[in-house]
PDB file of C-alpha atoms in Angstrom:
ATOM      1  CA  MET A   1       0.000   0.000   0.000  1.00  0.00           C
ATOM      2  CA  LEU A   2       2.831   2.408   0.849  1.00  0.00           C
ATOM      3  CA  ASP A   3       5.355   1.250  -1.756  1.00  0.00           C
ATOM      4  CA  ARG A   4       4.239   3.651  -4.472  1.00  0.00           C
ATOM      5  CA  TRP A   5       4.938   6.596  -2.153  1.00  0.00           C
ATOM      6  CA  SER A   6       8.058   5.277  -0.434  1.00  0.00           C
ATOM      7  CA  MET A   7       9.662   4.562  -3.811  1.00  0.00           C
ATOM      8  CA  ARG A   8       9.654   8.262  -4.635  1.00  0.00           C
ATOM      9  CA  TRP A   9      11.748   9.024  -1.564  1.00  0.00           C
ATOM     10  CA  VAL A  10      14.180   6.118  -1.562  1.00  0.00           C
ATOM     11  CA  GLN A  11      14.984   5.778  -5.265  1.00  0.00           C
ATOM     12  CA  PRO A  12      17.104   8.972  -5.689  1.00  0.00           C
ATOM     13  CA  PRO A  13      19.610   8.148  -2.882  1.00  0.00           C
ATOM     14  CA  LEU A  14      19.686   4.490  -3.945  1.00  0.00           C
ATOM     15  CA  THR A  15      20.501   5.560  -7.501  1.00  0.00           C
ATOM     16  CA  ARG A  16      23.386   7.733  -6.292  1.00  0.00           C
ATOM     17  CA  PHE A  17      24.725   4.882  -4.173  1.00  0.00           C
ATOM     18  CA  ALA A  18      24.423   2.518  -7.123  1.00  0.00           C
ATOM     19  CA  ALA A  19      26.447   4.914  -9.281  1.00  0.00           C
ATOM     20  CA  ALA A  20      29.273   4.735  -6.740  1.00  0.00           C
ATOM     21  CA  LEU A  21      29.185   0.921  -6.812  1.00  0.00           C
ATOM     22  CA  VAL A  22      29.428   0.876 -10.603  1.00  0.00           C
ATOM     23  CA  LYS A  23      32.896   2.433 -10.345  1.00  0.00           C
ATOM     24  CA  ARG A  24      33.993  -0.543  -8.242  1.00  0.00           C
ATOM     25  CA  ARG A  25      32.574  -3.017 -10.780  1.00  0.00           C
ATOM     26  CA  ILE A  26      30.147  -4.505  -8.282  1.00  0.00           C
ATOM     27  CA  THR A  27      27.279  -6.399  -9.915  1.00  0.00           C
ATOM     28  CA  PRO A  28      23.613  -6.454  -8.848  1.00  0.00           C
ATOM     29  CA  ASP A  29      23.717 -10.207  -8.171  1.00  0.00           C
ATOM     30  CA  GLN A  30      26.705  -9.743  -5.853  1.00  0.00           C
ATOM     31  CA  VAL A  31      24.745  -7.155  -3.864  1.00  0.00           C
ATOM     32  CA  THR A  32      21.716  -9.468  -3.744  1.00  0.00           C
ATOM     33  CA  LEU A  33      23.722 -12.410  -2.412  1.00  0.00           C
ATOM     34  CA  LEU A  34      25.681 -10.343   0.118  1.00  0.00           C
ATOM     35  CA  GLY A  35      22.481  -8.723   1.361  1.00  0.00           C
ATOM     36  CA  PHE A  36      20.890 -12.138   1.792  1.00  0.00           C
ATOM     37  CA  VAL A  37      23.829 -13.484   3.788  1.00  0.00           C
ATOM     38  CA  ILE A  38      23.764 -10.417   6.016  1.00  0.00           C
ATOM     39  CA  GLY A  39      19.999 -10.725   6.431  1.00  0.00           C
ATOM     40  CA  LEU A  40      20.242 -14.352   7.518  1.00  0.00           C
ATOM     41  CA  LEU A  41      22.326 -13.216  10.485  1.00  0.00           C
ATOM     42  CA  ALA A  42      19.042 -11.949  11.910  1.00  0.00           C
ATOM     43  CA  LEU A  43      17.988 -15.545  12.592  1.00  0.00           C
ATOM     44  CA  PRO A  44      20.666 -16.403  15.185  1.00  0.00           C
ATOM     45  CA  LEU A  45      20.650 -12.843  16.568  1.00  0.00           C
ATOM     46  CA  LEU A  46      16.919 -12.978  17.176  1.00  0.00           C
ATOM     47  CA  ALA A  47      17.178 -16.463  18.664  1.00  0.00           C
ATOM     48  CA  MET A  48      19.703 -15.021  21.132  1.00  0.00           C
ATOM     49  CA  GLN A  49      17.361 -12.066  21.768  1.00  0.00           C
ATOM     50  CA  ALA A  50      19.933  -9.595  20.451  1.00  0.00           C
ATOM     51  CA  TYR A  51      17.154  -7.442  19.046  1.00  0.00           C
ATOM     52  CA  GLY A  52      19.164  -4.291  18.425  1.00  0.00           C
ATOM     53  CA  ALA A  53      21.791  -6.100  16.376  1.00  0.00           C
ATOM     54  CA  ALA A  54      19.068  -8.034  14.559  1.00  0.00           C
ATOM     55  CA  LEU A  55      17.339  -4.799  13.629  1.00  0.00           C
ATOM     56  CA  GLY A  56      20.617  -3.497  12.230  1.00  0.00           C
ATOM     57  CA  VAL A  57      21.129  -6.459   9.897  1.00  0.00           C
ATOM     58  CA  ILE A  58      17.451  -6.434   8.885  1.00  0.00           C
ATOM     59  CA  LEU A  59      17.690  -2.793   7.832  1.00  0.00           C
ATOM     60  CA  LEU A  60      20.993  -3.415   6.058  1.00  0.00           C
ATOM     61  CA  ASN A  61      19.427  -6.310   4.178  1.00  0.00           C
ATOM     62  CA  ARG A  62      16.519  -4.109   3.088  1.00  0.00           C
ATOM     63  CA  LEU A  63      18.914  -1.357   2.033  1.00  0.00           C
ATOM     64  CA  MET A  64      20.874  -3.757  -0.142  1.00  0.00           C
ATOM     65  CA  ASP A  65      17.632  -5.141  -1.537  1.00  0.00           C
ATOM     66  CA  GLY A  66      16.926  -1.672  -2.865  1.00  0.00           C
ATOM     67  CA  VAL A  67      20.476  -1.080  -4.046  1.00  0.00           C
ATOM     68  CA  ASP A  68      20.658  -4.209  -6.224  1.00  0.00           C
ATOM     69  CA  GLY A  69      17.648  -3.080  -8.261  1.00  0.00           C
ATOM     70  CA  ALA A  70      18.963   0.469  -8.576  1.00  0.00           C
ATOM     71  CA  LEU A  71      22.320  -0.900  -9.662  1.00  0.00           C
ATOM     72  CA  ALA A  72      20.715  -3.140 -12.289  1.00  0.00           C
ATOM     73  CA  ARG A  73      18.771  -0.199 -13.725  1.00  0.00           C
ATOM     74  CA  HIS A  74      21.805   2.102 -13.624  1.00  0.00           C
ATOM     75  CA  THR A  75      23.957  -0.390 -15.530  1.00  0.00           C
ATOM     76  CA  GLN A  76      21.046  -1.548 -17.702  1.00  0.00           C
ATOM     77  CA  THR A  77      21.752  -5.130 -16.664  1.00  0.00           C
ATOM     78  CA  SER A  78      18.305  -6.025 -15.341  1.00  0.00           C
ATOM     79  CA  SER A  79      17.602  -9.683 -15.983  1.00  0.00           C
ATOM     80  CA  ASP A  80      14.959 -12.277 -15.270  1.00  0.00           C
ATOM     81  CA  ALA A  81      17.600 -14.361 -13.485  1.00  0.00           C
ATOM     82  CA  GLY A  82      18.504 -11.479 -11.187  1.00  0.00           C
ATOM     83  CA  GLY A  83      14.868 -10.663 -10.501  1.00  0.00           C
ATOM     84  CA  PHE A  84      14.130 -14.292  -9.699  1.00  0.00           C
ATOM     85  CA  LEU A  85      17.105 -14.513  -7.321  1.00  0.00           C
ATOM     86  CA  ASP A  86      16.150 -11.281  -5.588  1.00  0.00           C
ATOM     87  CA  ILE A  87      12.528 -12.225  -4.955  1.00  0.00           C
ATOM     88  CA  ALA A  88      13.209 -15.847  -3.980  1.00  0.00           C
ATOM     89  CA  LEU A  89      15.825 -14.828  -1.413  1.00  0.00           C
ATOM     90  CA  ASP A  90      13.515 -12.122  -0.069  1.00  0.00           C
ATOM     91  CA  PHE A  91      10.920 -14.742   0.857  1.00  0.00           C
ATOM     92  CA  VAL A  92      13.530 -16.899   2.576  1.00  0.00           C
ATOM     93  CA  PHE A  93      14.744 -13.855   4.511  1.00  0.00           C
ATOM     94  CA  TYR A  94      11.213 -12.926   5.609  1.00  0.00           C
ATOM     95  CA  ALA A  95      10.619 -16.450   6.898  1.00  0.00           C
ATOM     96  CA  ALA A  96      13.984 -16.458   8.695  1.00  0.00           C
ATOM     97  CA  VAL A  97      13.074 -13.322  10.633  1.00  0.00           C
ATOM     98  CA  VAL A  98       9.784 -14.800  11.794  1.00  0.00           C
ATOM     99  CA  LEU A  99      11.506 -18.067  12.733  1.00  0.00           C
ATOM    100  CA  GLY A 100      14.046 -16.085  14.740  1.00  0.00           C
ATOM    101  CA  PHE A 101      11.322 -14.608  16.917  1.00  0.00           C
ATOM    102  CA  ALA A 102       9.770 -18.035  17.411  1.00  0.00           C
ATOM    103  CA  LEU A 103      13.118 -19.387  18.611  1.00  0.00           C
ATOM    104  CA  ALA A 104      13.674 -16.381  20.868  1.00  0.00           C
ATOM    105  CA  ASN A 105      10.659 -17.244  22.996  1.00  0.00           C
ATOM    106  CA  PRO A 106       8.861 -20.391  21.789  1.00  0.00           C
ATOM    107  CA  ASN A 107       6.227 -20.374  24.510  1.00  0.00           C
ATOM    108  CA  ALA A 108       5.110 -16.807  23.832  1.00  0.00           C
ATOM    109  CA  ASN A 109       5.886 -16.426  20.123  1.00  0.00           C
ATOM    110  CA  ALA A 110       5.631 -19.772  18.328  1.00  0.00           C
ATOM    111  CA  LEU A 111       1.885 -19.751  17.637  1.00  0.00           C
ATOM    112  CA  ALA A 112       1.837 -16.163  16.404  1.00  0.00           C
ATOM    113  CA  ALA A 113       4.931 -16.831  14.275  1.00  0.00           C
ATOM    114  CA  THR A 114       3.212 -19.857  12.726  1.00  0.00           C
ATOM    115  CA  LEU A 115       0.163 -17.756  11.884  1.00  0.00           C
ATOM    116  CA  LEU A 116       2.366 -15.091  10.305  1.00  0.00           C
ATOM    117  CA  LEU A 117       4.222 -17.681   8.206  1.00  0.00           C
ATOM    118  CA  PHE A 118       0.832 -19.020   7.079  1.00  0.00           C
ATOM    119  CA  ALA A 119      -0.168 -15.500   6.054  1.00  0.00           C
ATOM    120  CA  PHE A 120       3.156 -15.006   4.244  1.00  0.00           C
ATOM    121  CA  MET A 121       2.391 -18.136   2.213  1.00  0.00           C
ATOM    122  CA  GLY A 122      -0.786 -16.447   1.029  1.00  0.00           C
ATOM    123  CA  THR A 123       0.825 -13.152   0.078  1.00  0.00           C
ATOM    124  CA  GLY A 124       3.791 -14.890  -1.525  1.00  0.00           C
ATOM    125  CA  SER A 125       1.796 -17.404  -3.550  1.00  0.00           C
ATOM    126  CA  SER A 126      -0.697 -14.800  -4.805  1.00  0.00           C
ATOM    127  CA  PHE A 127       2.233 -12.503  -5.683  1.00  0.00           C
ATOM    128  CA  LEU A 128       4.059 -15.137  -7.732  1.00  0.00           C
ATOM    129  CA  ALA A 129       1.004 -16.797  -9.269  1.00  0.00           C
ATOM    130  CA  PHE A 130      -0.257 -13.515 -10.670  1.00  0.00           C
ATOM    131  CA  ALA A 131       3.249 -12.596 -11.870  1.00  0.00           C
ATOM    132  CA  ILE A 132       3.269 -15.778 -13.975  1.00  0.00           C
ATOM    133  CA  MET A 133      -0.145 -15.011 -15.465  1.00  0.00           C
ATOM    134  CA  ALA A 134       0.772 -11.355 -16.013  1.00  0.00           C
ATOM    135  CA  ALA A 135       3.813 -12.390 -18.041  1.00  0.00           C
ATOM    136  CA  LYS A 136       1.708 -14.823 -20.062  1.00  0.00           C
ATOM    137  CA  HIS A 137      -0.857 -12.131 -20.915  1.00  0.00           C
ATOM    138  CA  ASP A 138       1.679  -9.281 -21.341  1.00  0.00           C
ATOM    139  CA  ILE A 139       0.100  -7.236 -18.553  1.00  0.00           C
ATOM    140  CA  GLU A 140       2.101  -4.076 -17.940  1.00  0.00           C
ATOM    141  CA  ARG A 141       3.231  -2.720 -14.546  1.00  0.00           C
ATOM    142  CA  PRO A 142       1.391   0.621 -14.211  1.00  0.00           C
ATOM    143  CA  HIS A 143       2.370   1.380 -10.599  1.00  0.00           C
ATOM    144  CA  PHE A 144       5.536  -0.581  -9.838  1.00  0.00           C
ATOM    145  CA  THR A 145       8.056   0.289 -12.535  1.00  0.00           C
ATOM    146  CA  HIS A 146      10.956  -0.527 -10.209  1.00  0.00           C
ATOM    147  CA  LYS A 147       9.847  -4.108  -9.554  1.00  0.00           C
ATOM    148  CA  ALA A 148      11.193  -7.162 -11.388  1.00  0.00           C
ATOM    149  CA  PHE A 149       7.733  -8.753 -11.521  1.00  0.00           C
ATOM    150  CA  PHE A 150       4.228  -7.395 -11.878  1.00  0.00           C
ATOM    151  CA  TYR A 151       2.053  -7.899  -8.839  1.00  0.00           C
ATOM    152  CA  LEU A 152      -1.283  -6.650  -7.612  1.00  0.00           C
ATOM    153  CA  ASP A 153      -1.491  -3.885  -5.029  1.00  0.00           C
ATOM    154  CA  GLY A 154      -2.203  -4.948  -1.464  1.00  0.00           C
ATOM    155  CA  LEU A 155      -2.576  -3.771   2.095  1.00  0.00           C
ATOM    156  CA  THR A 156       0.835  -5.255   3.007  1.00  0.00           C
ATOM    157  CA  GLU A 157       3.778  -4.782   0.659  1.00  0.00           C
ATOM    158  CA  GLY A 158       7.497  -4.248   1.107  1.00  0.00           C
ATOM    159  CA  THR A 159       7.289  -1.004   3.065  1.00  0.00           C
ATOM    160  CA  GLU A 160       4.708  -2.372   5.491  1.00  0.00           C
ATOM    161  CA  THR A 161       6.778  -5.522   6.021  1.00  0.00           C
ATOM    162  CA  ILE A 162       9.870  -3.473   6.896  1.00  0.00           C
ATOM    163  CA  LEU A 163       7.845  -1.393   9.356  1.00  0.00           C
ATOM    164  CA  ALA A 164       6.466  -4.567  10.926  1.00  0.00           C
ATOM    165  CA  PHE A 165       9.951  -6.039  11.349  1.00  0.00           C
ATOM    166  CA  VAL A 166      11.152  -2.806  12.932  1.00  0.00           C
ATOM    167  CA  ALA A 167       8.221  -2.886  15.355  1.00  0.00           C
ATOM    168  CA  PHE A 168       8.952  -6.530  16.208  1.00  0.00           C
ATOM    169  CA  CYS A 169      12.548  -5.648  17.119  1.00  0.00           C
ATOM    170  CA  VAL A 170      11.705  -2.460  19.025  1.00  0.00           C
ATOM    171  CA  TRP A 171       8.934  -4.119  21.047  1.00  0.00           C
ATOM    172  CA  PRO A 172       9.899  -7.812  21.120  1.00  0.00           C
ATOM    173  CA  GLN A 173       7.824  -8.364  24.263  1.00  0.00           C
ATOM    174  CA  HIS A 174       4.743  -7.598  22.143  1.00  0.00           C
ATOM    175  CA  PHE A 175       5.770  -9.743  19.163  1.00  0.00           C
ATOM    176  CA  ALA A 176       2.796 -12.106  19.465  1.00  0.00           C
ATOM    177  CA  LEU A 177       0.230  -9.303  19.319  1.00  0.00           C
ATOM    178  CA  LEU A 178       2.047  -7.396  16.572  1.00  0.00           C
ATOM    179  CA  ALA A 179       2.520 -10.555  14.514  1.00  0.00           C
ATOM    180  CA  ILE A 180      -1.157 -11.464  14.751  1.00  0.00           C
ATOM    181  CA  VAL A 181      -2.189  -7.970  13.654  1.00  0.00           C
ATOM    182  CA  PHE A 182       0.231  -8.058  10.720  1.00  0.00           C
ATOM    183  CA  ALA A 183      -0.859 -11.591   9.811  1.00  0.00           C
ATOM    184  CA  VAL A 184      -4.475 -10.440   9.604  1.00  0.00           C
ATOM    185  CA  ALA A 185      -3.398  -7.592   7.298  1.00  0.00           C
ATOM    186  CA  CYS A 186      -1.481 -10.091   5.151  1.00  0.00           C
ATOM    187  CA  LEU A 187      -4.529 -12.345   4.931  1.00  0.00           C
ATOM    188  CA  ILE A 188      -6.602  -9.371   3.788  1.00  0.00           C
ATOM    189  CA  THR A 189      -3.943  -8.685   1.145  1.00  0.00           C
ATOM    190  CA  THR A 190      -4.113 -12.310   0.027  1.00  0.00           C
ATOM    191  CA  ALA A 191      -7.896 -12.175  -0.278  1.00  0.00           C
ATOM    192  CA  THR A 192      -7.871  -8.933  -2.280  1.00  0.00           C
ATOM    193  CA  ARG A 193      -5.095 -10.191  -4.570  1.00  0.00           C
ATOM    194  CA  LEU A 194      -6.904 -13.453  -5.214  1.00  0.00           C
ATOM    195  CA  TRP A 195     -10.141 -11.644  -6.001  1.00  0.00           C
ATOM    196  CA  GLY A 196      -8.492  -8.916  -8.048  1.00  0.00           C
ATOM    197  CA  GLY A 197      -6.248 -11.338  -9.923  1.00  0.00           C
ATOM    198  CA  TYR A 198      -9.119 -13.684 -10.688  1.00  0.00           C
ATOM    199  CA  ARG A 199     -11.332 -10.876 -11.967  1.00  0.00           C
ATOM    200  CA  THR A 200      -8.507  -9.413 -14.066  1.00  0.00           C
ATOM    201  CA  LEU A 201      -7.701 -12.717 -15.737  1.00  0.00           C
ATOM    202  CA  LYS A 202     -11.381 -13.598 -16.191  1.00  0.00           C
ATOM    203  CA  HIS A 203     -11.904 -10.258 -17.919  1.00  0.00           C
ATOM    204  CA  LEU A 204      -8.975 -10.905 -20.260  1.00  0.00           C
ATOM    205  CA  GLU A 205     -10.268 -14.358 -21.070  1.00  0.00           C
ATOM    206  CA  SER A 206     -13.743 -12.984 -21.777  1.00  0.00           C
ATOM    207  CA  LYS A 207     -12.326 -10.352 -24.125  1.00  0.00           C
ATOM    208  CA  ARG A 208     -10.277 -12.955 -25.941  1.00  0.00           C
ATOM    209  CA  THR A 209     -13.274 -15.265 -26.315  1.00  0.00           C
ATOM    210  CA  ALA A 210     -15.462 -12.416 -27.570  1.00  0.00           C
ATOM    211  CA  SER A 211     -12.898 -11.422 -30.181  1.00  0.00           C
TER     212      SER A 211
END
């Protein structure tokens, strides 16, 4: 929901940073992989309840997730392979963060973490399933020109997920409540994407049949 506005603010500094990386011959895929490795450090840090350090690596991971795309656009080296790697590793990172909170306090957090992972399955599957159909039907990306794949708008997108992770780390004692609230928002996103995606594809099929 907030991505279309946050992109306007973060893209200019990311582009300048990407220009500096070009001079050092750093590739987008290298940034993606390094960011993923750094992000995975959140799992053991969270399990050890080192929430401040975990927040640091989470934010660094998200920064590098933005830089790799800016670097690919700056060097005109955007590729399907790079986009696939970026998105696939993002989902693994998201799950690792939630798992970290479950390990930090299983008695208090495990059930809420499980619910959030269930909700992430919905947002992730609807995201990728529609991306496949969008490519098949040559559907353009009217709102998300900086994304590697087309996907339907939703209540919870990248910006909201980052804010949720920050809240989890700042108020870890309230993780269960915060995770349940965010899971409900993710489930709403899943429902709206499923409905919107189905209607969009049905409309395209009807037009094709009529013609």
